[in-house]
Structure formats: C-alpha cells, structure tokens
mmCIF file of C-alpha atoms in Angstrom:
data_model
loop_
_atom_site.group_PDB
_atom_site.id
_atom_site.type_symbol
_atom_site.label_atom_id
_atom_site.label_comp_id
_atom_site.label_asym_id
_atom_site.label_seq_id
_atom_site.Cartn_x
_atom_site.Cartn_y
_atom_site.Cartn_z
ATOM 1 C CA UNK A 1 6.534 -2.403 -21.978
ATOM 2 C CA UNK A 2 6.193 1.676 -19.735
ATOM 3 C CA UNK A 3 7.367 2.903 -23.094
ATOM 4 C CA UNK A 4 4.237 2.445 -24.461
ATOM 5 C CA UNK A 5 2.483 3.068 -21.714
ATOM 6 C CA UNK A 6 1.968 6.603 -21.749
ATOM 7 C CA UNK A 7 1.397 7.971 -25.783
ATOM 8 C CA UNK A 8 5.298 9.653 -26.118
ATOM 9 C CA UNK A 9 6.581 8.197 -23.574
ATOM 10 C CA UNK A 10 8.789 6.343 -26.283
ATOM 11 C CA UNK A 11 9.976 10.217 -27.521
ATOM 12 C CA UNK A 12 12.245 10.019 -24.119
ATOM 13 C CA UNK A 13 13.067 6.538 -22.987
ATOM 14 C CA UNK A 14 14.438 5.119 -26.402
ATOM 15 C CA UNK A 15 14.587 1.354 -23.950
ATOM 16 C CA UNK A 16 12.236 -0.338 -21.673
ATOM 17 C CA UNK A 17 12.512 0.184 -17.762
ATOM 18 C CA UNK A 18 14.726 -2.655 -16.129
ATOM 19 C CA UNK A 19 12.367 -3.764 -14.311
ATOM 20 C CA UNK A 20 13.064 -4.125 -10.117
ATOM 21 C CA UNK A 21 14.016 0.129 -10.926
ATOM 22 C CA UNK A 22 13.450 2.301 -7.814
ATOM 23 C CA UNK A 23 11.595 5.113 -10.722
ATOM 24 C CA UNK A 24 11.483 8.521 -8.710
ATOM 25 C CA UNK A 25 8.477 10.890 -10.072
ATOM 26 C CA UNK A 26 9.302 14.752 -8.406
ATOM 27 C CA UNK A 27 7.370 17.729 -9.116
ATOM 28 C CA UNK A 28 5.331 20.414 -7.897
ATOM 29 C CA UNK A 29 1.743 20.824 -6.919
ATOM 30 C CA UNK A 30 -0.244 20.308 -10.017
ATOM 31 C CA UNK A 31 2.391 18.687 -12.629
ATOM 32 C CA UNK A 32 0.286 15.921 -13.456
ATOM 33 C CA UNK A 33 2.826 13.135 -10.428
ATOM 34 C CA UNK A 34 0.203 10.751 -9.861
ATOM 35 C CA UNK A 35 -1.606 10.826 -12.874
ATOM 36 C CA UNK A 36 1.432 9.574 -14.829
ATOM 37 C CA UNK A 37 2.613 7.366 -12.767
ATOM 38 C CA UNK A 38 -1.373 5.586 -12.471
ATOM 39 C CA UNK A 39 -1.403 5.765 -16.334
ATOM 40 C CA UNK A 40 2.252 4.600 -16.607
ATOM 41 C CA UNK A 41 1.080 1.100 -14.147
ATOM 42 C CA UNK A 42 -1.908 1.055 -14.762
ATOM 43 C CA UNK A 43 -1.900 1.155 -18.738
ATOM 44 C CA UNK A 44 1.657 -1.427 -18.550
ATOM 45 C CA UNK A 45 -0.488 -4.011 -16.248
ATOM 46 C CA UNK A 46 -3.164 -4.166 -18.818
ATOM 47 C CA UNK A 47 -0.772 -4.649 -21.394
ATOM 48 C CA UNK A 48 0.617 -7.488 -19.866
ATOM 49 C CA UNK A 49 -1.742 -9.325 -17.094
ATOM 50 C CA UNK A 50 0.095 -8.420 -14.406
ATOM 51 C CA UNK A 51 -0.525 -7.368 -11.160
ATOM 52 C CA UNK A 52 0.399 -3.930 -9.276
ATOM 53 C CA UNK A 53 -0.249 -1.363 -5.781
ATOM 54 C CA UNK A 54 -1.317 1.631 -5.622
ATOM 55 C CA UNK A 55 -0.316 2.929 -2.422
ATOM 56 C CA UNK A 56 -1.693 6.747 -1.499
ATOM 57 C CA UNK A 57 -1.176 7.602 2.436
ATOM 58 C CA UNK A 58 -2.882 10.783 1.733
ATOM 59 C CA UNK A 59 -5.943 10.418 -0.586
ATOM 60 C CA UNK A 60 -8.901 7.734 0.025
ATOM 61 C CA UNK A 61 -9.395 5.715 -2.817
ATOM 62 C CA UNK A 62 -12.450 7.880 -3.900
ATOM 63 C CA UNK A 63 -10.703 10.907 -4.189
ATOM 64 C CA UNK A 64 -7.283 9.277 -5.972
ATOM 65 C CA UNK A 65 -10.085 7.870 -8.656
ATOM 66 C CA UNK A 66 -12.267 10.386 -9.354
ATOM 67 C CA UNK A 67 -8.983 12.599 -9.790
ATOM 68 C CA UNK A 68 -7.730 10.128 -12.643
ATOM 69 C CA UNK A 69 -10.920 10.202 -14.081
ATOM 70 C CA UNK A 70 -10.703 13.714 -14.498
ATOM 71 C CA UNK A 71 -7.457 13.415 -16.602
ATOM 72 C CA UNK A 72 -8.848 10.530 -18.676
ATOM 73 C CA UNK A 73 -6.991 7.484 -16.756
ATOM 74 C CA UNK A 74 -9.193 4.271 -15.448
ATOM 75 C CA UNK A 75 -7.692 1.099 -13.429
ATOM 76 C CA UNK A 76 -6.898 -1.525 -15.468
ATOM 77 C CA UNK A 77 -7.832 -5.015 -13.648
ATOM 78 C CA UNK A 78 -4.642 -5.515 -12.041
ATOM 79 C CA UNK A 79 -4.288 -2.581 -10.601
ATOM 80 C CA UNK A 80 -4.802 -2.818 -7.055
ATOM 81 C CA UNK A 81 -5.631 0.334 -5.095
ATOM 82 C CA UNK A 82 -4.751 0.881 -0.735
ATOM 83 C CA UNK A 83 -5.655 3.796 0.896
ATOM 84 C CA UNK A 84 -3.752 4.517 4.040
ATOM 85 C CA UNK A 85 -7.435 7.330 4.991
ATOM 86 C CA UNK A 86 -8.617 4.396 7.611
ATOM 87 C CA UNK A 87 -5.757 3.513 9.335
ATOM 88 C CA UNK A 88 -4.089 7.027 9.803
ATOM 89 C CA UNK A 89 -7.278 8.266 11.374
ATOM 90 C CA UNK A 90 -8.252 6.149 13.543
ATOM 91 C CA UNK A 91 -4.999 5.808 14.574
ATOM 92 C CA UNK A 92 -4.468 9.307 15.417
ATOM 93 C CA UNK A 93 -2.660 9.506 18.220
ATOM 94 C CA UNK A 94 -0.379 6.093 17.657
ATOM 95 C CA UNK A 95 0.149 6.551 13.998
ATOM 96 C CA UNK A 96 2.012 3.145 13.356
ATOM 97 C CA UNK A 97 6.062 2.921 11.617
ATOM 98 C CA UNK A 98 4.826 3.773 7.767
ATOM 99 C CA UNK A 99 7.503 2.313 5.902
ATOM 100 C CA UNK A 100 7.169 -0.766 8.020
ATOM 101 C CA UNK A 101 3.201 -0.969 7.437
ATOM 102 C CA UNK A 102 3.729 -0.201 3.514
ATOM 103 C CA UNK A 103 6.525 -3.702 3.834
ATOM 104 C CA UNK A 104 3.557 -5.399 4.953
ATOM 105 C CA UNK A 105 0.462 -4.834 2.608
ATOM 106 C CA UNK A 106 2.955 -5.216 -0.290
ATOM 107 C CA UNK A 107 3.927 -8.518 1.105
ATOM 108 C CA UNK A 108 -0.196 -9.425 1.742
ATOM 109 C CA UNK A 109 -0.416 -8.007 -2.143
ATOM 110 C CA UNK A 110 2.168 -10.349 -3.345
ATOM 111 C CA UNK A 111 0.662 -13.059 -1.000
ATOM 112 C CA UNK A 112 -2.446 -12.493 -2.533
ATOM 113 C CA UNK A 113 -1.232 -12.039 -6.566
ATOM 114 C CA UNK A 114 1.367 -14.792 -8.076
ATOM 115 C CA UNK A 115 2.349 -11.977 -10.498
ATOM 116 C CA UNK A 116 2.786 -8.792 -8.755
ATOM 117 C CA UNK A 117 5.441 -6.776 -11.111
ATOM 118 C CA UNK A 118 4.833 -2.661 -10.123
ATOM 119 C CA UNK A 119 4.330 -0.529 -6.514
ATOM 120 C CA UNK A 120 3.616 3.111 -6.856
ATOM 121 C CA UNK A 121 4.040 4.822 -4.009
ATOM 122 C CA UNK A 122 2.156 8.915 -3.608
ATOM 123 C CA UNK A 123 4.028 9.859 -1.508
ATOM 124 C CA UNK A 124 7.836 8.908 -0.433
ATOM 125 C CA UNK A 125 7.293 12.583 1.409
ATOM 126 C CA UNK A 126 3.728 11.262 3.510
ATOM 127 C CA UNK A 127 5.871 7.432 3.834
ATOM 128 C CA UNK A 128 9.048 10.192 5.562
ATOM 129 C CA UNK A 129 7.634 12.951 6.934
ATOM 130 C CA UNK A 130 8.537 11.040 10.848
ATOM 131 C CA UNK A 131 11.224 9.222 10.227
ATOM 132 C CA UNK A 132 14.254 11.426 11.974
ATOM 133 C CA UNK A 133 16.837 13.583 10.069
ATOM 134 C CA UNK A 134 19.556 11.652 11.085
ATOM 135 C CA UNK A 135 18.558 8.151 10.314
ATOM 136 C CA UNK A 136 16.362 9.191 7.301
ATOM 137 C CA UNK A 137 18.650 8.625 4.565
ATOM 138 C CA UNK A 138 20.147 4.974 6.246
ATOM 139 C CA UNK A 139 15.658 4.287 6.488
ATOM 140 C CA UNK A 140 15.425 5.702 2.770
ATOM 141 C CA UNK A 141 18.722 2.917 1.348
ATOM 142 C CA UNK A 142 16.927 -0.158 3.240
ATOM 143 C CA UNK A 143 13.671 0.665 1.486
ATOM 144 C CA UNK A 144 14.770 0.977 -1.645
ATOM 145 C CA UNK A 145 17.078 -1.621 -1.267
ATOM 146 C CA UNK A 146 14.200 -3.605 -0.493
ATOM 147 C CA UNK A 147 11.685 -2.527 -3.745
ATOM 148 C CA UNK A 148 14.799 -3.643 -5.567
ATOM 149 C CA UNK A 149 15.203 -7.432 -4.167
ATOM 150 C CA UNK A 150 11.458 -8.202 -4.094
ATOM 151 C CA UNK A 151 11.186 -7.288 -8.273
ATOM 152 C CA UNK A 152 9.116 -4.640 -7.854
ATOM 153 C CA UNK A 153 8.903 -1.648 -10.545
ATOM 154 C CA UNK A 154 8.671 0.909 -8.609
ATOM 155 C CA UNK A 155 7.416 4.761 -9.348
ATOM 156 C CA UNK A 156 8.115 6.778 -5.997
ATOM 157 C CA UNK A 157 6.128 9.918 -5.791
ATOM 158 C CA UNK A 158 8.080 12.723 -4.534
ATOM 159 C CA UNK A 159 5.697 16.565 -4.199
ATOM 160 C CA UNK A 160 8.935 18.991 -4.843
ATOM 161 C CA UNK A 161 7.740 22.560 -4.308
ATOM 162 C CA UNK A 162 9.708 24.461 -1.870
ATOM 163 C CA UNK A 163 6.797 24.578 0.906
ATOM 164 C CA UNK A 164 6.374 20.788 0.592
ATOM 165 C CA UNK A 165 9.119 19.412 -0.357
ATOM 166 C CA UNK A 166 9.871 18.927 3.716
ATOM 167 C CA UNK A 167 11.888 16.620 5.431
ATOM 168 C CA UNK A 168 12.696 15.558 2.139
ATOM 169 C CA UNK A 169 14.608 19.011 0.740
ATOM 170 C CA UNK A 170 17.536 19.278 2.898
ATOM 171 C CA UNK A 171 19.186 15.636 2.245
ATOM 172 C CA UNK A 172 17.757 14.781 -1.167
ATOM 173 C CA UNK A 173 19.595 11.195 -0.692
ATOM 174 C CA UNK A 174 16.514 9.985 -2.926
ATOM 175 C CA UNK A 175 17.785 10.673 -6.219
ATOM 176 C CA UNK A 176 21.629 9.317 -5.545
ATOM 177 C CA UNK A 177 19.822 5.542 -4.357
ATOM 178 C CA UNK A 178 17.017 5.564 -7.216
ATOM 179 C CA UNK A 179 17.499 4.622 -10.631
ATOM 180 C CA UNK A 180 16.009 6.619 -12.224
ATOM 181 C CA UNK A 181 13.955 10.262 -11.643
ATOM 182 C CA UNK A 182 11.496 11.636 -14.252
ATOM 183 C CA UNK A 183 10.907 15.495 -13.598
ATOM 184 C CA UNK A 184 6.949 17.571 -14.083
ATOM 185 C CA UNK A 185 6.970 20.773 -13.781
ATOM 186 C CA UNK A 186 5.671 24.034 -15.888
ATOM 187 C CA UNK A 187 6.983 26.783 -17.518
ATOM 188 C CA UNK A 188 5.108 30.201 -18.372
ATOM 189 C CA UNK A 189 5.535 31.311 -21.801
ATOM 190 C CA UNK A 190 3.516 34.072 -24.029
ATOM 191 C CA UNK A 191 0.519 31.880 -25.136
ATOM 192 C CA UNK A 192 -0.084 29.910 -21.704
ATOM 193 C CA UNK A 193 1.593 27.472 -18.995
ATOM 194 C CA UNK A 194 2.887 24.527 -20.493
ATOM 195 C CA UNK A 195 3.241 21.425 -18.336
ATOM 196 C CA UNK A 196 6.804 19.274 -18.893
ATOM 197 C CA UNK A 197 7.911 16.418 -18.686
ATOM 198 C CA UNK A 198 11.930 15.658 -18.412
ATOM 199 C CA UNK A 199 13.954 12.551 -17.910
ATOM 200 C CA UNK A 200 16.967 13.391 -15.730
ATOM 201 C CA UNK A 201 18.697 9.705 -15.450
ATOM 202 C CA UNK A 202 17.177 6.448 -15.739
ATOM 203 C CA UNK A 203 20.282 3.611 -15.113
ATOM 204 C CA UNK A 204 20.547 1.615 -18.276
ATOM 205 C CA UNK A 205 18.172 2.743 -20.252
ATOM 206 C CA UNK A 206 19.167 5.196 -22.767
ATOM 207 C CA UNK A 207 17.017 8.155 -22.949
ATOM 208 C CA UNK A 208 16.745 11.846 -23.614
ATOM 209 C CA UNK A 209 17.080 14.819 -21.052
ATOM 210 C CA UNK A 210 15.070 17.763 -22.739
ATOM 211 C CA UNK A 211 11.699 19.006 -21.487
ATOM 212 C CA UNK A 212 8.892 17.452 -23.648
ATOM 213 C CA UNK A 213 5.269 19.156 -23.134
ATOM 214 C CA UNK A 214 2.953 17.105 -21.752
ATOM 215 C CA UNK A 215 -1.195 17.211 -22.249
ATOM 216 C CA UNK A 216 -3.935 15.505 -20.607
ATOM 217 C CA UNK A 217 -7.174 14.771 -23.696
ATOM 218 C CA UNK A 218 -9.701 12.604 -22.734
ATOM 219 C CA UNK A 219 -8.447 9.935 -23.019
ATOM 220 C CA UNK A 220 -5.462 9.980 -20.961
ATOM 221 C CA UNK A 221 -1.942 11.655 -20.631
ATOM 222 C CA UNK A 222 -0.013 12.677 -23.786
ATOM 223 C CA UNK A 223 3.417 13.630 -24.558
ATOM 224 C CA UNK A 224 4.773 15.811 -27.537
ATOM 225 C CA UNK A 225 7.812 17.890 -28.921
ATOM 226 C CA UNK A 226 10.968 19.768 -26.661
ATOM 227 C CA UNK A 227 9.410 22.257 -25.697
ATOM 228 C CA UNK A 228 12.330 25.354 -25.004
ATOM 229 C CA UNK B 1 -14.131 -16.003 20.093
ATOM 230 C CA UNK B 2 -11.988 -18.281 22.989
ATOM 231 C CA UNK B 3 -10.423 -15.540 25.330
ATOM 232 C CA UNK B 4 -6.615 -17.287 25.712
ATOM 233 C CA UNK B 5 -5.794 -14.955 28.730
ATOM 234 C CA UNK B 6 -8.309 -17.137 30.759
ATOM 235 C CA UNK B 7 -7.189 -20.350 28.890
ATOM 236 C CA UNK B 8 -4.034 -19.650 29.784
ATOM 237 C CA UNK B 9 -4.293 -19.534 33.612
ATOM 238 C CA UNK B 10 -3.985 -23.814 33.224
ATOM 239 C CA UNK B 11 -0.501 -22.837 31.766
ATOM 240 C CA UNK B 12 2.324 -24.305 34.336
ATOM 241 C CA UNK B 13 4.873 -20.825 33.910
ATOM 242 C CA UNK B 14 7.894 -23.004 32.658
ATOM 243 C CA UNK B 15 5.713 -23.067 29.177
ATOM 244 C CA UNK B 16 4.277 -19.916 29.396
ATOM 245 C CA UNK B 17 6.932 -18.919 26.553
ATOM 246 C CA UNK B 18 6.572 -21.472 24.819
ATOM 247 C CA UNK B 19 2.586 -21.891 24.649
ATOM 248 C CA UNK B 20 2.794 -18.242 24.122
ATOM 249 C CA UNK B 21 4.195 -18.698 20.352
ATOM 250 C CA UNK B 22 2.686 -20.819 18.795
ATOM 251 C CA UNK B 23 -0.715 -19.327 19.358
ATOM 252 C CA UNK B 24 1.125 -16.048 18.311
ATOM 253 C CA UNK B 25 2.467 -17.659 14.983
ATOM 254 C CA UNK B 26 -1.543 -20.152 14.701
ATOM 255 C CA UNK B 27 -2.922 -16.164 14.761
ATOM 256 C CA UNK B 28 -0.368 -14.292 12.301
ATOM 257 C CA UNK B 29 -1.064 -17.442 10.274
ATOM 258 C CA UNK B 30 -4.553 -18.002 10.214
ATOM 259 C CA UNK B 31 -5.625 -13.560 10.540
ATOM 260 C CA UNK B 32 -8.735 -13.774 8.369
ATOM 261 C CA UNK B 33 -10.076 -16.683 10.617
ATOM 262 C CA UNK B 34 -10.103 -14.222 13.912
ATOM 263 C CA UNK B 35 -10.603 -11.348 11.959
ATOM 264 C CA UNK B 36 -14.231 -12.769 10.380
ATOM 265 C CA UNK B 37 -15.165 -14.792 14.224
ATOM 266 C CA UNK B 38 -14.702 -10.527 15.643
ATOM 267 C CA UNK B 39 -17.444 -9.525 12.907
ATOM 268 C CA UNK B 40 -19.834 -12.355 13.449
ATOM 269 C CA UNK B 41 -21.870 -10.691 15.707
ATOM 270 C CA UNK B 42 -21.321 -7.397 15.067
ATOM 271 C CA UNK B 43 -19.480 -4.529 14.052
ATOM 272 C CA UNK B 44 -16.366 -3.364 13.916
ATOM 273 C CA UNK B 45 -13.515 -0.908 12.584
ATOM 274 C CA UNK B 46 -10.236 -2.062 11.972
ATOM 275 C CA UNK B 47 -8.918 0.070 15.592
ATOM 276 C CA UNK B 48 -11.735 -1.510 17.445
ATOM 277 C CA UNK B 49 -10.413 -4.790 15.189
ATOM 278 C CA UNK B 50 -6.924 -4.786 16.241
ATOM 279 C CA UNK B 51 -7.642 -3.900 19.851
ATOM 280 C CA UNK B 52 -10.306 -7.027 20.910
ATOM 281 C CA UNK B 53 -8.147 -9.245 18.966
ATOM 282 C CA UNK B 54 -5.193 -7.908 21.369
ATOM 283 C CA UNK B 55 -7.585 -7.974 24.772
ATOM 284 C CA UNK B 56 -9.063 -11.600 24.520
ATOM 285 C CA UNK B 57 -5.505 -13.254 22.105
ATOM 286 C CA UNK B 58 -2.861 -11.072 24.451
ATOM 287 C CA UNK B 59 -2.050 -11.558 20.171
ATOM 288 C CA UNK B 60 -1.434 -8.101 18.134
ATOM 289 C CA UNK B 61 -2.338 -8.132 14.883
ATOM 290 C CA UNK B 62 -0.270 -4.999 12.975
ATOM 291 C CA UNK B 63 -2.468 -2.076 11.369
ATOM 292 C CA UNK B 64 -0.353 -3.416 8.285
ATOM 293 C CA UNK B 65 -1.822 -6.614 8.082
ATOM 294 C CA UNK B 66 -5.599 -6.568 9.160
ATOM 295 C CA UNK B 67 -6.503 -3.791 7.186
ATOM 296 C CA UNK B 68 -5.831 -4.783 3.287
ATOM 297 C CA UNK B 69 -7.521 -8.047 4.403
ATOM 298 C CA UNK B 70 -10.631 -5.942 5.217
ATOM 299 C CA UNK B 71 -10.072 -4.014 1.569
ATOM 300 C CA UNK B 72 -10.038 -6.975 -0.268
ATOM 301 C CA UNK B 73 -12.521 -8.645 1.948
ATOM 302 C CA UNK B 74 -14.816 -5.797 1.326
ATOM 303 C CA UNK B 75 -13.814 -5.663 -2.603
ATOM 304 C CA UNK B 76 -15.105 -10.152 -2.583
ATOM 305 C CA UNK B 77 -18.067 -8.558 -1.336
ATOM 306 C CA UNK B 78 -17.809 -11.051 2.037
ATOM 307 C CA UNK B 79 -17.781 -7.364 4.137
ATOM 308 C CA UNK B 80 -20.176 -4.202 3.742
ATOM 309 C CA UNK B 81 -18.634 -1.101 5.093
ATOM 310 C CA UNK B 82 -19.989 1.556 6.934
ATOM 311 C CA UNK B 83 -19.578 5.088 8.539
ATOM 312 C CA UNK B 84 -21.156 5.097 11.506
ATOM 313 C CA UNK B 85 -23.964 7.722 12.860
ATOM 314 C CA UNK B 86 -22.731 11.305 12.547
ATOM 315 C CA UNK B 87 -19.302 10.199 12.876
ATOM 316 C CA UNK B 88 -17.919 9.820 9.413
ATOM 317 C CA UNK B 89 -14.588 9.556 10.753
ATOM 318 C CA UNK B 90 -14.947 5.337 11.661
ATOM 319 C CA UNK B 91 -15.543 2.754 8.738
ATOM 320 C CA UNK B 92 -17.193 -0.166 10.306
ATOM 321 C CA UNK B 93 -17.347 -3.536 9.060
ATOM 322 C CA UNK B 94 -19.959 -5.880 8.953
ATOM 323 C CA UNK B 95 -20.191 -10.041 7.379
ATOM 324 C CA UNK B 96 -22.264 -9.567 4.098
ATOM 325 C CA UNK B 97 -25.362 -12.712 3.692
ATOM 326 C CA UNK B 98 -22.902 -14.258 1.292
ATOM 327 C CA UNK B 99 -19.997 -13.435 3.847
ATOM 328 C CA UNK B 100 -21.826 -14.624 7.099
ATOM 329 C CA UNK B 101 -22.037 -18.500 5.398
ATOM 330 C CA UNK B 102 -18.395 -18.207 4.148
ATOM 331 C CA UNK B 103 -17.147 -17.249 7.916
ATOM 332 C CA UNK B 104 -18.977 -19.627 9.465
ATOM 333 C CA UNK B 105 -17.852 -22.388 7.194
ATOM 334 C CA UNK B 106 -14.748 -21.409 7.049
ATOM 335 C CA UNK B 107 -14.926 -21.153 10.850
ATOM 336 C CA UNK B 108 -16.290 -24.644 11.271
ATOM 337 C CA UNK B 109 -12.846 -25.509 9.396
ATOM 338 C CA UNK B 110 -10.513 -24.150 10.867
ATOM 339 C CA UNK B 111 -12.019 -25.361 14.602
ATOM 340 C CA UNK B 112 -11.839 -28.727 12.548
ATOM 341 C CA UNK B 113 -9.051 -28.703 10.964
ATOM 342 C CA UNK B 114 -6.825 -27.582 13.977
ATOM 343 C CA UNK B 115 -9.161 -30.779 16.289
ATOM 344 C CA UNK B 116 -7.351 -32.928 14.358
ATOM 345 C CA UNK B 117 -4.018 -32.151 13.748
ATOM 346 C CA UNK B 118 -4.458 -31.860 17.546
ATOM 347 C CA UNK B 119 -4.919 -35.658 17.545
ATOM 348 C CA UNK B 120 -2.349 -36.464 15.095
ATOM 349 C CA UNK B 121 0.535 -35.300 18.127
ATOM 350 C CA UNK B 122 1.676 -38.454 20.344
ATOM 351 C CA UNK B 123 1.824 -37.197 23.275
#
C-alpha cells in the first residue's frame, strides 16, 4: 500500500490511493518532490513485487540515483529508470514530441513487464514546456486520461516556484484534472526552516488537510506531526 | 543490413505502397533485430542508429521506441556503452561478447523464420 510506503504517511492519508489515480506532487526547489515520489513508488513496488517506471526528463539516471542515495532511498528491483538525457542531447536540433515519446516509453515497459502498475514522471513542466499555450489544456487532459486508461497509478512532479513554473503557471489545468495533489514546501520558524507535506486533494480517499513535517533520516523520508 | 531502397527498385509502382507498408510493419515489430544487426560491426549512438535504419530501410523508428531498447539491452549485458573520445555528448553502444553471440543467433533465427514464412505462402 502507498500508505505504508513512506513512514508516517498514514498520519495524513486515511485510505489507500486508488489504483489508476493521477497524483500531482507540487512544490518549489529542494522540497523533496523527487525523493517523495521515488520513495513512494520504490517501496510500494518492493512490497508488492510489481514493476514501475521512473521517467526523468532533466537528469541522468546516475545523478538521480546519487540524489536518492543521499536521501537514504534505494531502488527496488521492480523500479525501472528511464532518463531522456541521451535522447534530448542527441536530438537537440530536432527534439521529438516528448508527450508522444513518453507514451512509447511506457508502452515498452508495459510490454516487457506484466505487472507494470506505477509511473513517476519528473517533471510535468519539462514534458509540457514545448506545448502550445492554446492546446495545453487539451493536451494535458488527453495525457492524464491515457494514464488512467492504462490503469497506472501515476505521480507527476510539478515544479511550482514562480520562476520555474513557466508555462504551467498561467493555466494550471493540471490541478483540476488530477485525482490528487500533494503539496510540498518549507516554512521558516525561529528554530529554523522546516519542510512540510500537505495533501490538498485526493479523490476517493479521506485525508488530512493540515501541513505535517517532512524530514530526511538515514533510512529515508519520514512524516512527523502537524506544524502550524 | 539489406538496403530496402536497392531491393525495391524491382517492385512495380502500384505495388510499392503495400510493399512498403509490409516492410514498415515487419521492421517496427522486429526493431530489436534491426538494432542488433546495425550494431554487429560498429559502435553507434541512438541518433546514428535511427538515421542508418531510415537511410537503409526507409523506415523511421521513433526515439521513444529505440532508446528504451538500448537501455534495456545494456542492462541485460548484451550491449555496452561508452562515450566517444573527446565527446561526452555521445554515448555509443556496441555488442558485448555475450551480446554478439546472442545477436548472431537471433539474426539467424529471424532470417530463417522469414524464409520459412515466405515458403508457406501459396502464390
């Protein structure tokens, strides 16, 4: 269960994330978006003996894994990582349609592994950065629908800081279209800066709306009590 | 690799569309075979592979179908990857000794199977 995949997640999520949900993980830089998505997917897949895909559009697999190791997270056998680094570099003068390409990459892993149940896409901003403003809502609707039709539980990472949000900042259709939204951020307190997690939306699953502290320990991420 | 552009010169123009469709489908379904075949005698990056198959066969294998195969074959120890000397931008793939053996067998099996299927068709 996803609720057991990150220690303390059951504090804020009272029911399981329904299979086939499209969940956005949003937040500014350094708020542990990739770590949370990776930890959720990898631990869930390890417990269930299933397969999943982590598609990273902006990092190499090596640098992504270094980052995950520094957070105390490890890759389960069923977790496959596809980075777009080589492809984007080699085709920089004729960059392919990344949305179509992502569909083909998912097809490949679904054909190869019978129990492909989870997708992480890092990030939604990178996937849609070439999309036309006039069609972005329609493109996103079809993309989200396709993920649901495949039955994949999908975690889509969205950079939400003002400067990095770019194209997605003006329209924000993604929050309405998604089945769930998990917000990550940081709050400044007298004792220092604390990271938080808050579930702002999760269709068909009861959840807390409060901000809870998110910390990194040697053995991965932990969700602690509420912070005010 | 057999060059489609050369062999198709003997095909009647009216038949060419259907002929091309069959070739296109056959190569796309068996793209791993054509990737292994291209890598039999030289190191190539994903870009070069797609370009060569397009030039030789007139079939465009999309990036989203080729790169996952390359990564997967590397993970299985069939391919090895290295960066070109003085060019960290290009990751070039070649067959490992184990991969070469496996590729030879798969290419032979594929060629035999195609011949066999062809012999089954009554004309």
